[in-house]
Amino acid sequence: MLVPLLGLAIGFLLLTFSLLVYKGVTIVQRYTFLGKFENNVLFIWGNISISLAAMLGIAGYWNVFQGDDLRLGRIVLFLVGIIATSWSILETLDINHPLKKFAVAEKIKKIGVLNIIGYILSGAAVLTLISIFGIAFFDYNYGGDAFMYHIPFAARIWGIIPPEQYTFEYFTENRFLGFPLLANWLQGLFWVVFNRIEATNLVSYFSLIILIVYLVKVPKIPFYLASLSLLAVPMIHMHAARSYIDLPGNVGVSICILTLYLLYIHKVKLNLKTISILFLSAFVAANIKLQLIPVVFLLILCSLPLFVINYWQTDKTRQANMLKLAQVFALGTLASLIIFYNPIKNIVLYQNPAYPVKITIVGQVLNHTEESPNFMHEKIRRLPPPVRWGQSLLEINAFDDRRPWRWTLAMDFISWNEERFGMGGYFGGYVIFNAVLFVFLCWKNWQKSTKVALALMLIMSVVTMWMPQSYELRYYMYWMIVFVSLNAYLVTRFAEHSPSPKTILKPQYFGLVAFVFMIIFIHKTNKFFTYPAFQPLTQQLETADWMVKKEIFSQIKDGDRVCIVEKAPFSFFYNSYFHPGRNYSVRAEFNLEDERMKDKCEGLKILR
């Protein structure tokens, strides 16, 4: 207790002394050196930071904050305080003083403080992206959907692991037949090109890079802001180096939405380049995730007025315009057939556009093998979808100490029917910050760009909150991607047209806030999703007995035909591809209670 109290006393005395010096009270004026710090902003803020670092020790004693978080915060405050105070002292020295050469005020003034902040943030963004690339290329996943069907699908598509060597579970096999597979095809491509399974992570990583390049090149958002504003979102940061497919699909939707926004505010033209961006982004989204197909369909409907306005020319006859529009819509129909290849294929083969998921149209239940996803805790089920979605956005009752980190890829590590499963992932504080910033931008700069942005956010929110399982935010990441990107765009344009140094609406300041949120995320997740561990799958399989159980694997002999039961999502790693020198075949099943699954394992050695 003595040390925290001593820190509180020292901090209070330093704070009082600093305020007296800053105000230039009479007693301070007696000392010429101290008088130089009157109204010196760097001096007062530096000493306030040091004072807070000292006084906050008492908060740790009273357990107001978690120990690690408080320690990090105090270290940062102390370092910032020392740098600011030292800088202020250097600036007060005489021109002939030997230490004066270290003063950098004039150099900084020449370059510009905002430019320096931008350079620093750009460096931080580059280093973070390089570090995440290290995870994507050298490390592997820790389970979930990637193990259960994304990577197995990639292996099947490219013939890396044929069905004779490993056969999917009954439900997984039907998902392979009906789900969009573009992301899995790309994962298999990277696997083949680099001859390492870890490279499947690169699909998500490069989707983030493509999004950042788009934001820099098309809406002209500074690189540091485009990068950090996205990396501050836990769900985006985590998925950027893993073999889940949520991020690539949502990047496609986000680029499509943002391009339509820029078209509606007349910042880009409807030319071949823009149409290509719209087509490719819609194609990617619709052929990666089933849940995004309805969203892509709505976006195509939203694009129709733009084509009519663009191709209806007042200097031509009505007949000529109708002929031109007929040609445009014929090409649009062809493009739509390509974009919606997967649901069209499912209708032809399985009489259900969402096969294998159950859907009902006009009271008619279509062909399916699994129910629509509807697993949730009873308390969550009783809430209206908009309330569920809002609660998840703000991360109300979202965290669980049983998770290894505050945030996880699917907000899982607990049973799927528990109240906190799937809840959160956008960083509630960051969502609130962006909401406040967006409202402030609309109030401060009420013009076409903000009016259309407001309409877009309202429509997008209404659509998203009513989507199936909308509270599982990873499925609909486009909402947060578009939200922060709109804010970044509006702040950047406002700063360009209102260059006053006094305004707080600067992309550099937004970047700083995003950087702080990103650092908090990195700290809360113990750097797991940011710094590579250089642990390939082979090492993981050797050290993690929970992935391939030794007591089960020891029962498999060469030439065996085995059925691995109830080992999802790790069933895939029992197949002989991951155990060189062995030769046997594996079939996986979730359980044998369902007769459809039980029949599949007849005649096989059943291991569970």
Coordinates of C-alpha atoms in Angstrom, one line a residue:
M1 CA 0.0 0.0 0.0
L2 CA 2.9 2.4 0.7
V3 CA 4.3 2.4 -2.9
P4 CA 0.9 3.2 -4.5
L5 CA 0.3 6.0 -2.0
L6 CA 3.7 7.4 -2.5
G7 CA 3.1 7.3 -6.3
L8 CA -0.2 9.1 -5.8
A9 CA 1.5 11.8 -3.7
I10 CA 4.4 12.3 -6.1
G11 CA 2.1 12.5 -9.1
F12 CA -0.2 15.0 -7.4
L13 CA 2.8 17.2 -6.4
L14 CA 4.3 17.1 -9.9
L15 CA 0.9 17.9 -11.4
T16 CA 0.4 20.9 -9.1
F17 CA 3.9 22.1 -9.7
S18 CA 3.5 21.8 -13.5
L19 CA 0.2 23.7 -13.5
L20 CA 1.8 26.6 -11.5
V21 CA 4.7 26.7 -14.0
Y22 CA 2.4 26.6 -17.0
K23 CA 0.2 29.4 -15.6
G24 CA 3.3 31.5 -14.8
V25 CA 2.3 32.3 -11.2
T26 CA 4.4 34.9 -9.3
I27 CA 6.4 32.4 -7.2
V28 CA 7.6 30.7 -10.4
Q29 CA 8.6 33.9 -12.2
R30 CA 11.4 34.3 -9.6
Y31 CA 13.2 31.5 -11.4
T32 CA 14.2 32.4 -14.9
F33 CA 14.5 28.9 -16.2
L34 CA 11.0 27.9 -15.0
G35 CA 9.6 31.0 -16.5
K36 CA 10.5 29.7 -20.0
F37 CA 7.8 27.0 -19.6
E38 CA 4.9 29.5 -19.2
N39 CA 2.1 28.5 -21.7
N40 CA 4.4 25.7 -23.0
V41 CA 1.9 23.1 -24.2
L42 CA 4.5 20.3 -24.6
F43 CA 5.7 20.9 -21.0
I44 CA 2.3 20.7 -19.4
W45 CA 1.1 17.7 -21.4
G46 CA 4.4 15.8 -20.7
N47 CA 4.2 16.4 -17.0
I48 CA 0.5 15.5 -16.9
S49 CA 1.3 12.2 -18.6
I50 CA 4.1 11.5 -16.0
S51 CA 1.8 12.5 -13.2
L52 CA -0.9 10.2 -14.3
A53 CA 1.6 7.3 -14.7
A54 CA 2.6 7.8 -11.1
M55 CA -0.9 8.3 -9.7
L56 CA -2.5 5.3 -11.5
G57 CA -0.6 2.9 -9.3
I58 CA -3.4 3.3 -6.7
A59 CA -5.9 2.1 -9.3
G60 CA -4.0 -1.1 -9.7
Y61 CA -4.0 -1.6 -5.9
W62 CA -7.7 -1.2 -5.8
N63 CA -8.1 -3.5 -8.9
V64 CA -9.9 -0.8 -10.9
F65 CA -8.1 -2.1 -14.0
Q66 CA -6.5 -5.4 -15.0
G67 CA -2.9 -5.5 -14.0
D68 CA -1.4 -6.1 -17.4
D69 CA -3.6 -3.4 -19.1
L70 CA -2.8 -0.9 -16.3
R71 CA 1.0 -1.6 -16.5
L72 CA 1.1 -1.1 -20.3
G73 CA -0.9 2.1 -20.0
R74 CA 1.4 3.5 -17.3
I75 CA 4.5 2.7 -19.3
V76 CA 3.1 4.4 -22.4
L77 CA 2.0 7.5 -20.4
F78 CA 5.5 7.7 -18.8
L79 CA 7.4 7.3 -22.1
V80 CA 5.1 9.9 -23.8
G81 CA 5.6 12.2 -20.8
I82 CA 9.4 11.9 -20.8
I83 CA 9.6 12.5 -24.5
A84 CA 7.3 15.6 -24.5
T85 CA 9.0 17.1 -21.4
S86 CA 12.5 16.5 -22.8
W87 CA 11.4 18.1 -26.1
S88 CA 10.0 21.1 -24.3
I89 CA 13.3 21.6 -22.3
L90 CA 15.5 21.3 -25.5
E91 CA 13.4 24.1 -27.2
T92 CA 14.1 26.5 -24.3
L93 CA 17.9 26.2 -24.4
D94 CA 20.1 29.0 -25.7
I95 CA 21.2 28.8 -29.3
N96 CA 24.8 28.1 -28.2
H97 CA 24.0 25.3 -25.8
P98 CA 25.6 22.0 -26.9
L99 CA 22.3 20.1 -26.5
K100 CA 20.4 22.6 -28.7
K101 CA 21.4 20.6 -31.8
F102 CA 19.0 17.9 -30.7
A103 CA 16.1 20.3 -30.8
V104 CA 13.8 19.4 -33.7
A105 CA 11.0 22.0 -33.5
E106 CA 12.1 23.9 -36.6
K107 CA 12.6 20.7 -38.6
I108 CA 9.2 19.4 -37.6
K109 CA 7.6 22.8 -38.4
K110 CA 9.2 22.7 -41.8
I111 CA 7.9 19.1 -42.6
G112 CA 4.6 19.6 -40.8
V113 CA 3.4 17.8 -37.7
L114 CA 0.5 16.2 -39.5
N115 CA 2.8 14.9 -42.2
I116 CA 5.1 13.4 -39.6
I117 CA 2.1 11.7 -37.9
G118 CA 1.1 10.3 -41.3
Y119 CA 4.6 8.9 -41.9
I120 CA 4.7 7.3 -38.5
L121 CA 1.3 5.8 -39.0
S122 CA 2.2 4.5 -42.5
G123 CA 5.3 2.8 -41.0
A124 CA 3.2 1.2 -38.3
A125 CA 0.7 0.0 -40.9
V126 CA 3.4 -1.5 -43.1
L127 CA 5.1 -3.3 -40.2
T128 CA 1.7 -4.7 -39.0
L129 CA 0.8 -5.9 -42.4
I130 CA 4.2 -7.5 -42.8
S131 CA 3.9 -9.2 -39.5
I132 CA 0.4 -10.5 -40.4
F133 CA 1.8 -11.9 -43.6
G134 CA 4.3 -13.8 -41.5
I135 CA 1.4 -15.5 -39.8
A136 CA -0.4 -16.2 -43.0
F137 CA 2.6 -17.8 -44.7
F138 CA 4.3 -19.6 -41.8
D139 CA 1.7 -20.4 -39.2
Y140 CA -1.4 -22.5 -39.3
N141 CA -4.9 -22.2 -37.9
Y142 CA -6.3 -23.3 -34.6
G143 CA -9.5 -25.1 -35.7
G144 CA -13.1 -24.4 -36.5
D145 CA -14.5 -24.1 -40.0
A146 CA -11.1 -24.0 -41.7
F147 CA -10.3 -27.5 -40.4
M148 CA -13.8 -28.9 -40.8
Y149 CA -14.5 -28.0 -44.5
H150 CA -12.6 -25.1 -46.0
I151 CA -9.2 -26.8 -46.2
P152 CA -10.7 -30.2 -47.0
F153 CA -12.6 -28.6 -49.9
A154 CA -9.5 -27.0 -51.2
A155 CA -7.7 -30.4 -51.1
R156 CA -10.5 -32.2 -52.9
I157 CA -10.9 -29.5 -55.6
W158 CA -7.2 -29.7 -56.5
G159 CA -6.8 -33.5 -56.1
I160 CA -4.3 -33.0 -53.3
I161 CA -6.3 -35.5 -51.1
P162 CA -8.7 -37.6 -53.3
P163 CA -12.0 -38.9 -51.8
E164 CA -10.5 -42.4 -51.8
Q165 CA -8.0 -41.2 -49.2
Y166 CA -10.4 -39.0 -47.2
T167 CA -14.2 -38.9 -47.5
F168 CA -16.2 -36.1 -45.9
E169 CA -18.9 -36.4 -43.4
Y170 CA -22.4 -36.8 -44.9
F171 CA -23.4 -33.1 -44.2
T172 CA -19.9 -31.8 -45.3
E173 CA -20.1 -33.8 -48.6
N174 CA -23.4 -32.1 -49.4
R175 CA -22.0 -28.7 -48.5
F176 CA -19.2 -29.4 -51.0
L177 CA -21.8 -30.2 -53.6
G178 CA -23.9 -27.0 -53.0
F179 CA -21.8 -24.3 -51.4
P180 CA -19.9 -21.6 -53.4
L181 CA -16.3 -22.8 -53.7
L182 CA -14.3 -19.9 -55.2
A183 CA -12.3 -19.2 -52.0
N184 CA -11.6 -22.9 -51.6
W185 CA -10.4 -23.1 -55.2
L186 CA -8.0 -20.2 -54.5
Q187 CA -6.8 -21.8 -51.2
G188 CA -6.0 -25.0 -53.1
L189 CA -4.1 -22.9 -55.7
F190 CA -1.9 -21.3 -53.1
W191 CA -1.4 -24.8 -51.5
V192 CA -0.2 -26.2 -54.8
V193 CA 1.9 -23.2 -55.8
F194 CA 3.8 -23.0 -52.5
N195 CA 3.6 -26.7 -51.6
R196 CA 2.6 -25.9 -48.1
I197 CA -0.9 -26.1 -46.5
E198 CA -0.2 -22.9 -44.5
A199 CA -0.4 -20.9 -47.7
T200 CA -4.1 -21.4 -47.8
N201 CA -4.2 -18.5 -45.3
L202 CA -3.0 -16.1 -48.1
V203 CA -6.4 -16.0 -49.6
S204 CA -7.7 -13.9 -46.7
Y205 CA -4.5 -11.9 -46.4
F206 CA -4.5 -10.9 -50.0
S207 CA -8.2 -10.0 -49.9
L208 CA -7.3 -7.5 -47.2
I209 CA -4.5 -6.1 -49.3
I210 CA -6.8 -5.8 -52.3
L211 CA -9.3 -3.9 -50.2
I212 CA -6.6 -1.5 -49.0
V213 CA -5.3 -0.9 -52.5
Y214 CA -8.9 -0.2 -53.6
L215 CA -9.4 2.3 -50.8
V216 CA -6.2 4.1 -51.7
K217 CA -6.7 4.1 -55.5
V218 CA -10.4 4.7 -55.9
P219 CA -11.8 6.7 -53.0
K220 CA -8.3 8.2 -52.5
I221 CA -8.0 7.4 -48.8
P222 CA -4.5 7.7 -47.3
F223 CA -2.7 4.3 -47.0
Y224 CA -2.2 4.6 -43.3
L225 CA -5.9 5.4 -42.6
A226 CA -7.2 2.7 -45.1
S227 CA -5.0 0.1 -43.3
L228 CA -5.3 1.1 -39.6
S229 CA -9.0 1.9 -39.7
L230 CA -9.6 -1.7 -40.8
L231 CA -6.9 -3.4 -38.6
A232 CA -8.5 -1.8 -35.6
V233 CA -11.5 -4.1 -36.1
P234 CA -10.7 -7.4 -34.3
M235 CA -12.8 -9.5 -36.7
I236 CA -10.9 -8.1 -39.8
H237 CA -7.5 -8.3 -38.1
M238 CA -8.0 -11.9 -36.9
H239 CA -9.4 -13.2 -40.2
A240 CA -6.6 -11.5 -42.3
A241 CA -4.2 -14.4 -41.7
R242 CA -6.5 -17.5 -41.3
S243 CA -8.1 -19.9 -43.7
Y244 CA -11.7 -18.8 -43.0
I245 CA -13.5 -17.4 -46.0
D246 CA -15.6 -14.7 -44.3
L247 CA -13.2 -11.9 -45.1
P248 CA -12.7 -12.5 -48.8
G249 CA -16.4 -12.7 -49.4
N250 CA -17.1 -9.6 -47.4
V251 CA -14.3 -7.7 -49.1
G252 CA -16.1 -8.3 -52.4
V253 CA -19.4 -7.0 -51.0
S254 CA -17.7 -4.0 -49.5
I255 CA -15.9 -3.0 -52.7
C256 CA -19.2 -3.3 -54.6
I257 CA -21.1 -1.1 -52.0
L258 CA -18.4 1.5 -51.9
T259 CA -18.2 1.7 -55.7
L260 CA -22.0 2.2 -55.9
Y261 CA -21.7 4.9 -53.3
L262 CA -19.0 6.8 -55.3
L263 CA -21.2 6.5 -58.4
Y264 CA -24.2 7.9 -56.6
I265 CA -22.3 10.9 -55.4
H266 CA -20.7 11.3 -58.9
K267 CA -17.1 10.8 -57.7
V268 CA -16.4 8.1 -60.3
K269 CA -17.9 7.6 -63.7
L270 CA -19.8 4.5 -64.9
N271 CA -17.2 3.4 -67.4
L272 CA -15.6 0.1 -68.3
K273 CA -13.2 0.2 -65.3
T274 CA -16.0 0.9 -62.8
I275 CA -18.3 -1.8 -64.4
S276 CA -15.4 -4.3 -64.2
I277 CA -15.0 -3.5 -60.5
L278 CA -18.7 -3.9 -59.8
F279 CA -18.8 -7.2 -61.8
L280 CA -15.7 -8.8 -60.2
S281 CA -16.6 -7.7 -56.7
A282 CA -20.1 -9.1 -57.0
F283 CA -18.9 -12.3 -58.6
V284 CA -16.3 -12.9 -55.9
A285 CA -18.8 -12.3 -53.1
A286 CA -21.6 -14.5 -54.5
N287 CA -19.2 -17.3 -55.3
I288 CA -17.5 -17.4 -51.9
K289 CA -20.3 -17.3 -49.2
L290 CA -23.8 -18.5 -49.4
Q291 CA -25.1 -15.8 -46.9
L292 CA -23.8 -13.0 -49.2
I293 CA -25.8 -14.0 -52.3
P294 CA -29.0 -12.2 -51.3
V295 CA -26.9 -9.1 -50.5
V296 CA -25.3 -9.2 -53.9
F297 CA -28.7 -9.5 -55.5
L298 CA -29.9 -6.4 -53.7
L299 CA -26.8 -4.5 -54.8
I300 CA -27.5 -5.4 -58.4
L301 CA -31.0 -4.0 -58.1
C302 CA -29.4 -0.8 -56.6
S303 CA -27.2 -0.5 -59.6
L304 CA -30.0 -0.5 -62.2
P305 CA -31.0 3.2 -61.8
L306 CA -27.3 4.2 -62.5
F307 CA -27.3 2.3 -65.8
V308 CA -30.6 3.8 -66.9
I309 CA -29.5 7.3 -66.0
N310 CA -26.1 6.8 -67.7
Y311 CA -27.3 5.3 -70.9
W312 CA -30.5 7.3 -71.5
Q313 CA -29.3 10.2 -73.6
T314 CA -31.5 13.2 -74.1
D315 CA -30.2 14.0 -77.5
K316 CA -31.3 10.7 -79.0
T317 CA -34.8 9.4 -79.8
R318 CA -36.8 7.3 -77.4
Q319 CA -36.4 4.3 -79.7
A320 CA -32.6 4.6 -79.9
N321 CA -32.4 4.9 -76.1
M322 CA -34.7 1.9 -75.6
L323 CA -32.5 -0.1 -78.0
K324 CA -29.3 0.9 -76.1
L325 CA -30.8 0.0 -72.8
A326 CA -32.0 -3.3 -74.2
Q327 CA -28.4 -4.1 -75.2
V328 CA -27.1 -3.0 -71.7
F329 CA -29.6 -5.1 -69.9
A330 CA -28.9 -8.1 -72.1
L331 CA -25.2 -7.8 -71.1
G332 CA -26.3 -7.3 -67.5
T333 CA -28.4 -10.5 -67.6
L334 CA -25.4 -12.4 -69.0
A335 CA -23.3 -11.0 -66.2
S336 CA -25.9 -11.9 -63.6
L337 CA -26.0 -15.5 -64.9
I338 CA -22.2 -15.7 -64.3
I339 CA -22.4 -14.0 -60.9
F340 CA -25.2 -16.3 -59.7
Y341 CA -23.7 -19.4 -61.3
N342 CA -23.8 -21.3 -58.0
P343 CA -27.5 -20.9 -57.1
I344 CA -28.5 -21.5 -60.7
K345 CA -26.4 -24.7 -60.7
N346 CA -28.1 -25.7 -57.5
I347 CA -31.6 -25.1 -58.9
V348 CA -30.8 -27.3 -61.9
L349 CA -29.1 -30.1 -60.0
Y350 CA -30.9 -30.1 -56.6
Q351 CA -34.0 -27.9 -57.1
N352 CA -32.8 -25.6 -54.3
P353 CA -30.7 -22.4 -54.9
A354 CA -29.4 -22.7 -51.3
Y355 CA -28.7 -26.4 -51.3
P356 CA -28.0 -28.2 -49.0
V357 CA -29.7 -25.7 -46.6
K358 CA -33.4 -25.9 -46.0
I359 CA -35.5 -23.0 -47.4
T360 CA -39.2 -22.6 -48.0
I361 CA -40.7 -20.8 -50.9
V362 CA -44.4 -20.1 -51.0
G363 CA -45.0 -22.8 -48.4
Q364 CA -43.0 -25.4 -50.4
V365 CA -40.0 -26.9 -48.6
L366 CA -37.2 -27.4 -51.2
N367 CA -34.8 -30.3 -51.4
H368 CA -32.2 -30.2 -48.6
T369 CA -30.0 -32.2 -46.2
E370 CA -29.7 -29.8 -43.3
E371 CA -31.8 -27.3 -41.5
S372 CA -31.3 -23.5 -41.7
P373 CA -28.8 -22.4 -39.1
N374 CA -30.8 -21.5 -36.0
F375 CA -28.6 -22.5 -33.0
M376 CA -28.7 -19.9 -30.3
H377 CA -29.3 -19.6 -26.6
E378 CA -32.9 -19.2 -25.5
K379 CA -32.3 -15.6 -24.2
I380 CA -30.8 -14.6 -27.5
R381 CA -33.6 -16.3 -29.5
R382 CA -36.3 -14.3 -27.6
L383 CA -34.7 -11.0 -28.7
P384 CA -35.9 -9.4 -32.0
P385 CA -33.1 -9.7 -34.6
P386 CA -32.3 -5.9 -34.6
V387 CA -31.8 -6.1 -30.8
R388 CA -29.6 -9.2 -31.1
W389 CA -27.6 -7.5 -33.8
G390 CA -27.2 -4.2 -31.9
Q391 CA -26.2 -6.1 -28.7
S392 CA -23.5 -7.9 -30.7
L393 CA -22.3 -4.7 -32.3
L394 CA -21.8 -3.1 -28.9
E395 CA -20.4 -6.3 -27.5
I396 CA -22.9 -6.3 -24.6
N397 CA -22.4 -9.5 -22.6
A398 CA -20.2 -10.9 -25.4
F399 CA -17.0 -11.9 -23.6
D400 CA -16.2 -15.1 -21.8
D401 CA -13.2 -16.0 -19.7
R402 CA -13.1 -19.5 -21.1
R403 CA -11.9 -18.1 -24.4
P404 CA -8.1 -18.0 -24.7
W405 CA -8.3 -14.4 -26.0
R406 CA -10.8 -11.7 -25.6
W407 CA -11.7 -12.0 -29.3
T408 CA -11.6 -15.2 -31.5
L409 CA -12.3 -15.8 -35.1
A410 CA -15.9 -17.0 -34.5
M411 CA -16.3 -15.7 -30.9
D412 CA -16.4 -19.4 -30.1
F413 CA -14.5 -21.7 -27.7
I414 CA -17.8 -22.2 -25.9
S415 CA -20.8 -24.3 -26.7
W416 CA -22.8 -23.1 -29.7
N417 CA -26.0 -23.0 -27.7
E418 CA -24.6 -20.7 -25.0
E419 CA -25.7 -17.0 -24.7
R420 CA -22.3 -15.5 -25.6
F421 CA -21.5 -17.7 -28.6
G422 CA -20.9 -15.7 -31.7
M423 CA -21.5 -12.4 -30.0
G424 CA -19.2 -9.4 -30.7
G425 CA -16.1 -9.0 -32.7
Y426 CA -16.1 -5.4 -34.0
F427 CA -14.7 -3.8 -30.7
G428 CA -17.7 -2.1 -29.1
G429 CA -15.7 1.0 -28.2
Y430 CA -14.5 1.4 -31.8
V431 CA -18.1 1.0 -33.1
I432 CA -19.2 3.8 -30.8
F433 CA -16.3 6.0 -31.8
N434 CA -17.2 5.5 -35.5
A435 CA -20.9 6.2 -34.8
V436 CA -20.0 9.5 -33.0
L437 CA -17.6 10.5 -35.8
F438 CA -20.2 9.7 -38.5
V439 CA -22.9 11.8 -36.8
F440 CA -20.4 14.7 -36.3
L441 CA -19.4 14.5 -40.0
C442 CA -23.0 14.6 -41.1
W443 CA -23.6 17.6 -38.8
K444 CA -20.5 19.4 -39.7
N445 CA -20.6 18.8 -43.5
W446 CA -24.2 18.2 -44.5
Q447 CA -23.9 17.8 -48.3
K448 CA -24.5 15.2 -51.0
S449 CA -21.6 12.9 -49.9
T450 CA -22.9 12.8 -46.3
K451 CA -26.6 12.6 -47.2
V452 CA -26.0 9.6 -49.5
A453 CA -23.6 8.0 -46.8
L454 CA -26.4 8.4 -44.2
A455 CA -29.0 6.8 -46.5
L456 CA -26.5 4.0 -47.3
M457 CA -25.8 3.3 -43.6
L458 CA -29.5 3.2 -42.7
I459 CA -30.4 0.9 -45.6
M460 CA -27.4 -1.3 -45.1
S461 CA -28.1 -1.6 -41.3
V462 CA -31.8 -2.5 -41.9
V463 CA -30.9 -5.2 -44.4
T464 CA -28.0 -6.6 -42.3
M465 CA -29.9 -6.8 -39.0
W466 CA -32.6 -9.0 -40.6
M467 CA -30.2 -11.4 -42.2
P468 CA -30.0 -15.0 -40.8
Q469 CA -27.7 -15.2 -37.8
S470 CA -26.9 -11.5 -38.2
Y471 CA -25.6 -11.3 -34.6
E472 CA -22.7 -13.5 -35.7
L473 CA -20.8 -10.5 -37.1
R474 CA -18.2 -12.4 -39.0
Y475 CA -20.8 -13.4 -41.6
Y476 CA -21.6 -9.8 -42.5
M477 CA -18.3 -8.0 -42.0
Y478 CA -19.1 -5.8 -44.9
W479 CA -21.2 -3.6 -42.6
M480 CA -18.2 -2.6 -40.5
I481 CA -15.8 -2.4 -43.4
V482 CA -18.1 0.0 -45.3
F483 CA -18.8 2.0 -42.1
V484 CA -15.1 2.7 -41.3
S485 CA -14.3 3.2 -45.0
L486 CA -17.1 5.8 -45.3
N487 CA -15.8 7.6 -42.2
A488 CA -12.2 7.5 -43.6
Y489 CA -13.4 8.9 -47.0
L490 CA -15.5 11.7 -45.5
V491 CA -12.8 12.8 -43.0
T492 CA -10.2 12.8 -45.8
R493 CA -12.4 14.9 -48.2
F494 CA -13.4 17.3 -45.3
A495 CA -9.7 17.9 -44.5
E496 CA -9.0 18.6 -48.1
H497 CA -11.7 21.2 -48.4
S498 CA -11.3 22.6 -44.8
P499 CA -7.5 22.8 -44.3
S500 CA -7.7 24.8 -41.1
P501 CA -5.1 23.5 -38.6
K502 CA -7.6 24.0 -35.8
T503 CA -10.1 21.4 -37.0
I504 CA -10.0 18.0 -35.4
L505 CA -11.4 16.3 -38.5
K506 CA -8.0 15.2 -39.9
P507 CA -7.2 11.7 -41.4
Q508 CA -4.1 11.7 -39.2
Y509 CA -6.1 12.1 -36.0
F510 CA -8.5 9.4 -37.2
G511 CA -5.5 7.2 -37.9
L512 CA -4.1 7.8 -34.4
V513 CA -7.4 6.7 -32.8
A514 CA -7.5 3.6 -35.0
F515 CA -3.9 2.8 -34.1
V516 CA -4.7 3.0 -30.4
F517 CA -7.7 0.7 -30.8
M518 CA -5.5 -1.7 -32.8
I519 CA -2.8 -1.7 -30.0
I520 CA -5.5 -2.5 -27.4
F521 CA -6.7 -5.4 -29.6
I522 CA -3.1 -6.7 -30.0
H523 CA -2.5 -6.5 -26.3
K524 CA -5.8 -8.1 -25.3
T525 CA -5.1 -11.1 -27.7
N526 CA -1.5 -11.5 -26.5
K527 CA -0.3 -10.7 -30.0
F528 CA -1.6 -14.1 -31.3
F529 CA -3.3 -12.6 -34.3
T530 CA -0.5 -10.1 -35.2
Y531 CA 2.9 -11.6 -34.6
P532 CA 3.9 -14.9 -36.2
A533 CA 4.8 -17.9 -34.0
F534 CA 6.5 -19.7 -37.0
Q535 CA 4.6 -22.9 -36.1
P536 CA 3.7 -24.9 -39.2
L537 CA 1.0 -27.6 -39.2
T538 CA 3.5 -30.4 -39.0
Q539 CA 4.8 -29.0 -35.7
Q540 CA 1.3 -28.4 -34.5
L541 CA 0.3 -32.0 -35.2
E542 CA 3.3 -33.3 -33.3
T543 CA 2.7 -31.3 -30.2
A544 CA -1.1 -31.0 -30.0
D545 CA -2.5 -34.3 -29.0
W546 CA -6.0 -32.9 -29.0
M547 CA -5.8 -32.7 -32.8
V548 CA -4.9 -36.3 -33.6
K549 CA -5.5 -38.5 -30.5
K550 CA -2.7 -41.0 -30.2
E551 CA -4.9 -43.7 -28.7
I552 CA -7.1 -43.5 -31.8
F553 CA -4.4 -43.2 -34.4
S554 CA -2.5 -46.1 -33.0
Q555 CA -5.4 -48.4 -33.9
I556 CA -5.2 -47.5 -37.6
K557 CA -3.2 -50.1 -39.6
D558 CA -2.0 -49.8 -43.2
G559 CA -4.7 -51.0 -45.6
D560 CA -7.5 -50.2 -43.1
R561 CA -10.7 -48.5 -44.1
V562 CA -11.7 -46.6 -41.0
C563 CA -14.6 -44.3 -40.0
I564 CA -13.5 -41.5 -37.6
V565 CA -16.6 -40.5 -35.5
E566 CA -17.2 -37.3 -33.4
K567 CA -13.7 -35.8 -34.0
A568 CA -14.7 -32.7 -35.9
P569 CA -13.1 -30.4 -36.7
F570 CA -9.9 -32.5 -36.6
S571 CA -11.1 -35.6 -38.4
F572 CA -9.3 -34.3 -41.6
F573 CA -5.9 -34.7 -40.0
Y574 CA -6.3 -38.4 -39.4
N575 CA -6.0 -39.1 -43.1
S576 CA -2.7 -40.6 -44.4
Y577 CA -1.6 -37.4 -46.3
F578 CA -0.5 -35.9 -43.0
H579 CA 1.3 -39.1 -41.9
P580 CA 3.9 -39.9 -44.6
G581 CA 4.7 -43.5 -45.2
R582 CA 1.2 -44.7 -44.1
N583 CA -1.5 -46.1 -46.5
Y584 CA -5.1 -46.3 -45.4
S585 CA -8.4 -44.6 -46.1
V586 CA -10.6 -42.5 -43.8
R587 CA -14.2 -41.6 -43.7
A588 CA -15.4 -39.0 -41.2
E589 CA -18.8 -38.6 -39.5
F590 CA -20.2 -36.3 -36.9
N591 CA -22.1 -39.1 -35.1
L592 CA -23.8 -42.4 -35.9
E593 CA -27.3 -41.5 -34.5
D594 CA -28.6 -40.4 -37.8
E595 CA -29.4 -43.4 -40.1
R596 CA -28.0 -41.5 -43.1
M597 CA -24.6 -41.4 -41.4
K598 CA -24.7 -44.8 -39.9
D599 CA -25.2 -46.5 -43.3
K600 CA -22.1 -44.7 -44.6
C601 CA -19.9 -46.4 -42.0
E602 CA -21.1 -49.9 -42.4
G603 CA -18.2 -52.3 -43.1
L604 CA -15.6 -49.8 -41.9
K605 CA -13.5 -49.9 -38.7
I606 CA -15.3 -47.4 -36.5
L607 CA -13.0 -45.3 -34.2
R608 CA -14.3 -42.6 -31.9

